[in-house]
PDB file of C-alpha atoms and ligand atoms in Angstrom:
ATOM      1  CA  UNK A 676       2.159  15.392  23.091  1.00 36.00           C
ATOM      2  CA  UNK A 677      -0.683  13.351  21.627  1.00 38.00           C
ATOM      3  CA  UNK A 678       0.472  10.474  19.491  1.00 45.00           C
ATOM      4  CA  UNK A 679      -1.236   9.825  16.186  1.00 47.00           C
ATOM      5  CA  UNK A 680      -2.720   6.692  17.777  1.00 47.00           C
ATOM      6  CA  UNK A 681      -4.706   8.895  20.190  1.00 46.00           C
ATOM      7  CA  UNK A 682      -6.238  10.994  17.389  1.00 50.00           C
ATOM      8  CA  UNK A 683      -9.996  10.533  16.899  1.00 47.00           C
ATOM      9  CA  UNK A 684      -9.234  10.188  13.159  1.00 60.00           C
ATOM     10  CA  UNK A 685      -7.010   7.148  13.682  1.00 70.00           C
ATOM     11  CA  UNK A 686      -8.685   3.909  12.639  1.00 79.00           C
ATOM     12  CA  UNK A 687      -8.663   1.142  15.232  1.00 84.00           C
ATOM     13  CA  UNK A 688      -7.870  -1.552  12.709  1.00 92.00           C
ATOM     14  CA  UNK A 689      -6.631  -1.900   9.135  1.00 95.00           C
ATOM     15  CA  UNK A 690      -8.878  -1.540   6.100  1.00 95.00           C
ATOM     16  CA  UNK A 691      -8.369  -3.843   3.134  1.00 96.00           C
ATOM     17  CA  UNK A 692      -6.705  -7.133   2.316  1.00 96.00           C
ATOM     18  CA  UNK A 693      -3.332  -7.981   3.827  1.00 97.00           C
ATOM     19  CA  UNK A 694      -1.058  -8.080   0.766  1.00 97.00           C
ATOM     20  CA  UNK A 695       2.422  -8.026   2.291  1.00 97.00           C
ATOM     21  CA  UNK A 696       4.130  -8.566   5.635  1.00 96.00           C
ATOM     22  CA  UNK A 697       7.841  -7.969   6.160  1.00 96.00           C
ATOM     23  CA  UNK A 698      10.432  -7.032   8.773  1.00 95.00           C
ATOM     24  CA  UNK A 699      12.070  -3.572   8.885  1.00 96.00           C
ATOM     25  CA  UNK A 700      15.829  -4.256   8.861  1.00 96.00           C
ATOM     26  CA  UNK A 701      18.892  -2.118   9.710  1.00 96.00           C
ATOM     27  CA  UNK A 702      19.730  -1.862   5.999  1.00 96.00           C
ATOM     28  CA  UNK A 703      16.429   0.021   5.464  1.00 96.00           C
ATOM     29  CA  UNK A 704      17.270   2.973   7.743  1.00 96.00           C
ATOM     30  CA  UNK A 705      17.926   6.626   6.906  1.00 93.00           C
ATOM     31  CA  UNK A 706      20.888   8.558   8.404  1.00 92.00           C
ATOM     32  CA  UNK A 707      18.781   9.274  11.535  1.00 90.00           C
ATOM     33  CA  UNK A 708      18.374   5.589  12.226  1.00 91.00           C
ATOM     34  CA  UNK A 709      14.633   5.455  11.459  1.00 92.00           C
ATOM     35  CA  UNK A 710      13.289   3.461   8.568  1.00 96.00           C
ATOM     36  CA  UNK A 711      13.725   5.283   5.236  1.00 96.00           C
ATOM     37  CA  UNK A 712      10.480   6.612   3.718  1.00 94.00           C
ATOM     38  CA  UNK A 713      11.472   5.385   0.254  1.00 95.00           C
ATOM     39  CA  UNK A 714      11.648   1.813   1.544  1.00 97.00           C
ATOM     40  CA  UNK A 715       8.165   2.158   3.028  1.00 97.00           C
ATOM     41  CA  UNK A 716       6.822   3.602  -0.203  1.00 97.00           C
ATOM     42  CA  UNK A 717       8.282   0.744  -2.234  1.00 97.00           C
ATOM     43  CA  UNK A 718       6.752  -1.874   0.075  1.00 98.00           C
ATOM     44  CA  UNK A 719       3.366  -0.159  -0.252  1.00 98.00           C
ATOM     45  CA  UNK A 720       3.774   0.008  -4.028  1.00 98.00           C
ATOM     46  CA  UNK A 721       4.437  -3.739  -4.138  1.00 98.00           C
ATOM     47  CA  UNK A 722       1.436  -4.442  -1.882  1.00 98.00           C
ATOM     48  CA  UNK A 723      -0.886  -2.272  -3.970  1.00 98.00           C
ATOM     49  CA  UNK A 724       0.398  -3.696  -7.257  1.00 98.00           C
ATOM     50  CA  UNK A 725      -0.381  -7.254  -6.130  1.00 98.00           C
ATOM     51  CA  UNK A 726      -4.024  -6.303  -5.618  1.00 97.00           C
ATOM     52  CA  UNK A 727      -4.191  -4.376  -8.911  1.00 98.00           C
ATOM     53  CA  UNK A 728      -2.580  -7.235 -10.864  1.00 98.00           C
ATOM     54  CA  UNK A 729      -4.993  -9.677  -9.240  1.00 96.00           C
ATOM     55  CA  UNK A 730      -7.936  -7.567 -10.346  1.00 96.00           C
ATOM     56  CA  UNK A 731      -6.571  -6.920 -13.826  1.00 97.00           C
ATOM     57  CA  UNK A 732      -5.413 -10.474 -14.455  1.00 96.00           C
ATOM     58  CA  UNK A 733      -2.214  -9.097 -15.958  1.00 97.00           C
ATOM     59  CA  UNK A 734       0.921  -7.248 -15.032  1.00 97.00           C
ATOM     60  CA  UNK A 735       0.552  -3.621 -14.037  1.00 98.00           C
ATOM     61  CA  UNK A 736       2.721  -0.494 -13.996  1.00 98.00           C
ATOM     62  CA  UNK A 737       2.560   2.195 -11.353  1.00 98.00           C
ATOM     63  CA  UNK A 738       1.531   5.457 -13.007  1.00 98.00           C
ATOM     64  CA  UNK A 739       0.867   7.741 -10.001  1.00 98.00           C
ATOM     65  CA  UNK A 740       1.202   7.964  -6.233  1.00 97.00           C
ATOM     66  CA  UNK A 741      -0.981  10.497  -4.406  1.00 93.00           C
ATOM     67  CA  UNK A 742      -1.884  11.478  -0.884  1.00 89.00           C
ATOM     68  CA  UNK A 743       1.063   9.787   0.788  1.00 93.00           C
ATOM     69  CA  UNK A 744       0.909  10.478   4.500  1.00 95.00           C
ATOM     70  CA  UNK A 745       3.662   9.478   6.889  1.00 95.00           C
ATOM     71  CA  UNK A 746       1.907   9.457  10.259  1.00 96.00           C
ATOM     72  CA  UNK A 747       4.548   7.858  12.469  1.00 96.00           C
ATOM     73  CA  UNK A 748       8.174   6.748  12.182  1.00 95.00           C
ATOM     74  CA  UNK A 749       8.978   3.102  11.595  1.00 96.00           C
ATOM     75  CA  UNK A 750      11.791   1.437  13.528  1.00 95.00           C
ATOM     76  CA  UNK A 751      14.109  -1.500  12.951  1.00 95.00           C
ATOM     77  CA  UNK A 752      12.346  -4.623  14.205  1.00 94.00           C
ATOM     78  CA  UNK A 753       8.839  -3.386  13.362  1.00 95.00           C
ATOM     79  CA  UNK A 754       6.777  -5.841  11.345  1.00 95.00           C
ATOM     80  CA  UNK A 755       5.363  -3.899   8.407  1.00 97.00           C
ATOM     81  CA  UNK A 756       1.955  -4.994   7.107  1.00 97.00           C
ATOM     82  CA  UNK A 757       0.491  -3.483   3.915  1.00 98.00           C
ATOM     83  CA  UNK A 758      -3.270  -3.596   3.416  1.00 98.00           C
ATOM     84  CA  UNK A 759      -4.875  -2.717   0.091  1.00 98.00           C
ATOM     85  CA  UNK A 760      -8.365  -1.776  -1.057  1.00 97.00           C
ATOM     86  CA  UNK A 761      -9.466  -1.255  -4.641  1.00 96.00           C
ATOM     87  CA  UNK A 762     -10.635   2.339  -4.552  1.00 94.00           C
ATOM     88  CA  UNK A 763     -11.448   3.137  -8.186  1.00 96.00           C
ATOM     89  CA  UNK A 764     -11.402   1.305 -11.492  1.00 97.00           C
ATOM     90  CA  UNK A 765     -11.199   3.166 -14.795  1.00 97.00           C
ATOM     91  CA  UNK A 766     -10.852   1.738 -18.297  1.00 97.00           C
ATOM     92  CA  UNK A 767      -7.249   0.580 -17.983  1.00 98.00           C
ATOM     93  CA  UNK A 768      -6.257   2.069 -14.621  1.00 98.00           C
ATOM     94  CA  UNK A 769      -6.982   1.150 -11.005  1.00 98.00           C
ATOM     95  CA  UNK A 770      -6.465   3.254  -7.890  1.00 98.00           C
ATOM     96  CA  UNK A 771      -5.639   1.300  -4.753  1.00 98.00           C
ATOM     97  CA  UNK A 772      -5.701   2.667  -1.224  1.00 98.00           C
ATOM     98  CA  UNK A 773      -2.746   1.226   0.662  1.00 98.00           C
ATOM     99  CA  UNK A 774      -2.402   1.386   4.433  1.00 98.00           C
ATOM    100  CA  UNK A 775       0.871   0.439   6.124  1.00 98.00           C
ATOM    101  CA  UNK A 776       0.605  -0.694   9.722  1.00 97.00           C
ATOM    102  CA  UNK A 777       3.357  -1.909  12.018  1.00 96.00           C
ATOM    103  CA  UNK A 778       3.365  -4.495  14.746  1.00 95.00           C
ATOM    104  CA  UNK A 779       5.766  -3.220  17.395  1.00 93.00           C
ATOM    105  CA  UNK A 780       7.148  -4.729  20.584  1.00 87.00           C
ATOM    106  CA  UNK A 781       7.444  -8.200  21.999  1.00 72.00           C
ATOM    107  CA  UNK A 782       4.639 -10.424  23.237  1.00 69.00           C
ATOM    108  CA  UNK A 783       1.838  -7.851  23.674  1.00 65.00           C
ATOM    109  CA  UNK A 784       2.260  -6.208  20.313  1.00 79.00           C
ATOM    110  CA  UNK A 785       1.106  -2.710  19.544  1.00 91.00           C
ATOM    111  CA  UNK A 786      -0.485  -2.122  16.110  1.00 93.00           C
ATOM    112  CA  UNK A 787      -0.018   1.347  14.590  1.00 96.00           C
ATOM    113  CA  UNK A 788      -1.050   2.964  11.312  1.00 97.00           C
ATOM    114  CA  UNK A 789       2.198   4.473  10.003  1.00 97.00           C
ATOM    115  CA  UNK A 790       1.516   5.423   6.389  1.00 97.00           C
ATOM    116  CA  UNK A 791      -1.270   5.528   3.832  1.00 97.00           C
ATOM    117  CA  UNK A 792      -1.565   6.559   0.219  1.00 97.00           C
ATOM    118  CA  UNK A 793      -3.349   6.152  -3.084  1.00 98.00           C
ATOM    119  CA  UNK A 794      -1.483   4.254  -5.784  1.00 98.00           C
ATOM    120  CA  UNK A 795      -2.669   4.183  -9.403  1.00 98.00           C
ATOM    121  CA  UNK A 796      -1.708   1.290 -11.660  1.00 98.00           C
ATOM    122  CA  UNK A 797      -2.264   0.674 -15.365  1.00 98.00           C
ATOM    123  CA  UNK A 798      -2.907  -2.850 -16.627  1.00 98.00           C
ATOM    124  CA  UNK A 799      -0.453  -3.781 -19.366  1.00 98.00           C
ATOM    125  CA  UNK A 800      -0.676  -6.282 -22.198  1.00 97.00           C
ATOM    126  CA  UNK A 801       2.202  -8.374 -23.533  1.00 95.00           C
ATOM    127  CA  UNK A 802       3.300  -5.479 -25.751  1.00 96.00           C
ATOM    128  CA  UNK A 803       3.473  -3.114 -22.779  1.00 94.00           C
ATOM    129  CA  UNK A 804       0.338  -1.221 -23.838  1.00 97.00           C
ATOM    130  CA  UNK A 805      -2.576  -0.316 -21.531  1.00 98.00           C
ATOM    131  CA  UNK A 806      -5.330  -2.953 -21.580  1.00 98.00           C
ATOM    132  CA  UNK A 807      -8.932  -2.788 -20.271  1.00 97.00           C
ATOM    133  CA  UNK A 808      -9.672  -4.067 -16.776  1.00 97.00           C
ATOM    134  CA  UNK A 809     -12.873  -5.577 -15.321  1.00 94.00           C
ATOM    135  CA  UNK A 810     -15.258  -3.216 -13.494  1.00 92.00           C
ATOM    136  CA  UNK A 811     -14.975  -2.762  -9.741  1.00 87.00           C
ATOM    137  CA  UNK A 812     -17.739  -5.182  -8.705  1.00 78.00           C
ATOM    138  CA  UNK A 813     -16.176  -8.230 -10.348  1.00 63.00           C
ATOM    139  CA  UNK A 814     -13.014  -8.334  -8.282  1.00 57.00           C
ATOM    140  CA  UNK A 815     -12.136 -11.637  -6.592  1.00 59.00           C
ATOM    141  CA  UNK A 816      -9.019 -11.921  -4.456  1.00 62.00           C
ATOM    142  CA  UNK A 817      -7.276 -15.285  -4.632  1.00 64.00           C
ATOM    143  CA  UNK A 818      -6.185 -16.630  -1.284  1.00 61.00           C
TER     144      UNK A 818
HETATM  145  C1  LIG B1850       1.596   3.349 -17.763  1.00 85.76           C
HETATM  146  C2  LIG B1850       1.793   3.955 -19.142  1.00 85.76           C
HETATM  147  C3  LIG B1850       2.069   2.850 -20.185  1.00 85.76           C
HETATM  148  C4  LIG B1850       0.488   4.638 -19.539  1.00 85.76           C
HETATM  149  O1  LIG B1850       0.708   5.229 -20.758  1.00 85.76           O
HETATM  150  P1  LIG B1850      -0.216   6.458 -21.215  1.00 85.76           P
HETATM  151  O2  LIG B1850       0.265   6.907 -22.531  1.00 85.76           O
HETATM  152  O3  LIG B1850      -0.339   7.457 -20.113  1.00 85.76           O
HETATM  153  O4  LIG B1850      -1.581   5.707 -21.453  1.00 85.76           O
HETATM  154  P2  LIG B1850      -3.000   6.325 -21.439  1.00 85.76           P
HETATM  155  O5  LIG B1850      -2.994   7.795 -21.744  1.00 85.76           O
HETATM  156  O6  LIG B1850      -3.836   5.402 -22.295  1.00 85.76           O
HETATM  157  O7  LIG B1850      -3.452   6.179 -19.911  1.00 85.76           O
HETATM  158  C5  LIG B1850      -3.706   4.899 -19.383  1.00 85.76           C
HETATM  159  C6  LIG B1850      -4.441   5.091 -18.078  1.00 85.76           C
HETATM  160  O8  LIG B1850      -3.564   5.675 -17.127  1.00 85.76           O
HETATM  161  C7  LIG B1850      -4.167   6.823 -16.544  1.00 85.76           C
HETATM  162  N1  LIG B1850      -3.129   7.760 -16.230  1.00 85.76           N
HETATM  163  C8  LIG B1850      -2.130   8.184 -17.032  1.00 85.76           C
HETATM  164  N2  LIG B1850      -1.349   9.057 -16.359  1.00 85.76           N
HETATM  165  C9  LIG B1850      -1.876   9.179 -15.110  1.00 85.76           C
HETATM  166  C10 LIG B1850      -1.520   9.925 -13.963  1.00 85.76           C
HETATM  167  N3  LIG B1850      -0.461  10.735 -13.921  1.00 85.76           N
HETATM  168  N4  LIG B1850      -2.296   9.796 -12.868  1.00 85.76           N
HETATM  169  C11 LIG B1850      -3.364   8.982 -12.850  1.00 85.76           C
HETATM  170  N5  LIG B1850      -3.748   8.234 -13.917  1.00 85.76           N
HETATM  171  C12 LIG B1850      -3.000   8.347 -15.029  1.00 85.76           C
HETATM  172  C13 LIG B1850      -5.102   7.347 -17.642  1.00 85.76           C
HETATM  173  O9  LIG B1850      -6.111   8.170 -17.086  1.00 85.76           O
HETATM  174  C14 LIG B1850      -5.649   6.037 -18.178  1.00 85.76           C
HETATM  175  O10 LIG B1850      -6.639   5.524 -17.290  1.00 85.76           O
HETATM  176  P3  LIG B1850      -8.054   4.916 -17.827  1.00 85.76           P
HETATM  177  O11 LIG B1850      -7.761   4.018 -19.009  1.00 85.76           O
HETATM  178  O12 LIG B1850      -8.567   4.125 -16.660  1.00 85.76           O
HETATM  179  O13 LIG B1850      -8.908   6.075 -18.179  1.00 85.76           O
HETATM  180  C15 LIG B1850       2.950   4.986 -19.213  1.00 85.76           C
HETATM  181  O14 LIG B1850       2.543   6.159 -18.501  1.00 85.76           O
HETATM  182  C16 LIG B1850       4.216   4.452 -18.602  1.00 85.76           C
HETATM  183  O15 LIG B1850       4.849   3.565 -19.150  1.00 85.76           O
HETATM  184  N6  LIG B1850       4.611   5.009 -17.426  1.00 85.76           N
HETATM  185  C17 LIG B1850       5.777   4.519 -16.718  1.00 85.76           C
HETATM  186  C18 LIG B1850       5.359   3.387 -15.767  1.00 85.76           C
HETATM  187  C19 LIG B1850       6.516   2.984 -14.892  1.00 85.76           C
HETATM  188  O16 LIG B1850       7.620   2.813 -15.368  1.00 85.76           O
HETATM  189  N7  LIG B1850       6.230   2.818 -13.588  1.00 85.76           N
HETATM  190  C20 LIG B1850       7.235   2.552 -12.612  1.00 85.76           C
HETATM  191  C21 LIG B1850       7.605   1.101 -12.531  1.00 85.76           C
HETATM  192  S1  LIG B1850       6.213   0.003 -12.431  1.00 85.76           S
END
């Protein structure tokens, strides 16, 4: 059976800024022993929200998640890395493409795209109301 890694559609390397890196732990597993999809989704949501909040210059709320694709299972001990790219900016909303890759194995680590999706965030003001965000071209990521 061909693995997803062998597919001609599989990117060789991540797209976007590395927003989050964490270790998949036993507490994050589903009853089958693989890492629970909901945990993955929440990590990606956090990674995407950091980029959106950076662009907006304010807190953000997740309003939609689309096109989630789970390409490969994630295992305990994998290092999960979430990469984010600002995909679209509206008046108060921003759509962020989030890719989740894992680093697997010991010394010679394998890097695999496990999940990707589009997360939409709304910039919020202090009253919890949507606020305008800068256009796409003006984004600067703080390092
Ligand atoms: C975010 C929230 C305040 C927006 O309120 P709202 O009444 O929909 O506000 P608006 O109609 O002005 O929409 C705001 C923006 O969100 C976008 N939006 C609203 N619903 C959307 C959806 N389902 N999918 C994509 N975009 C959506 C609108 O298009 C608009 O974008 P724009 O200003 O760039 O054109 C409200 O939906 C909310 O509180 N949702 C719950 C958020 C939450 O609890 N998230 C989980 C924890 S972070």
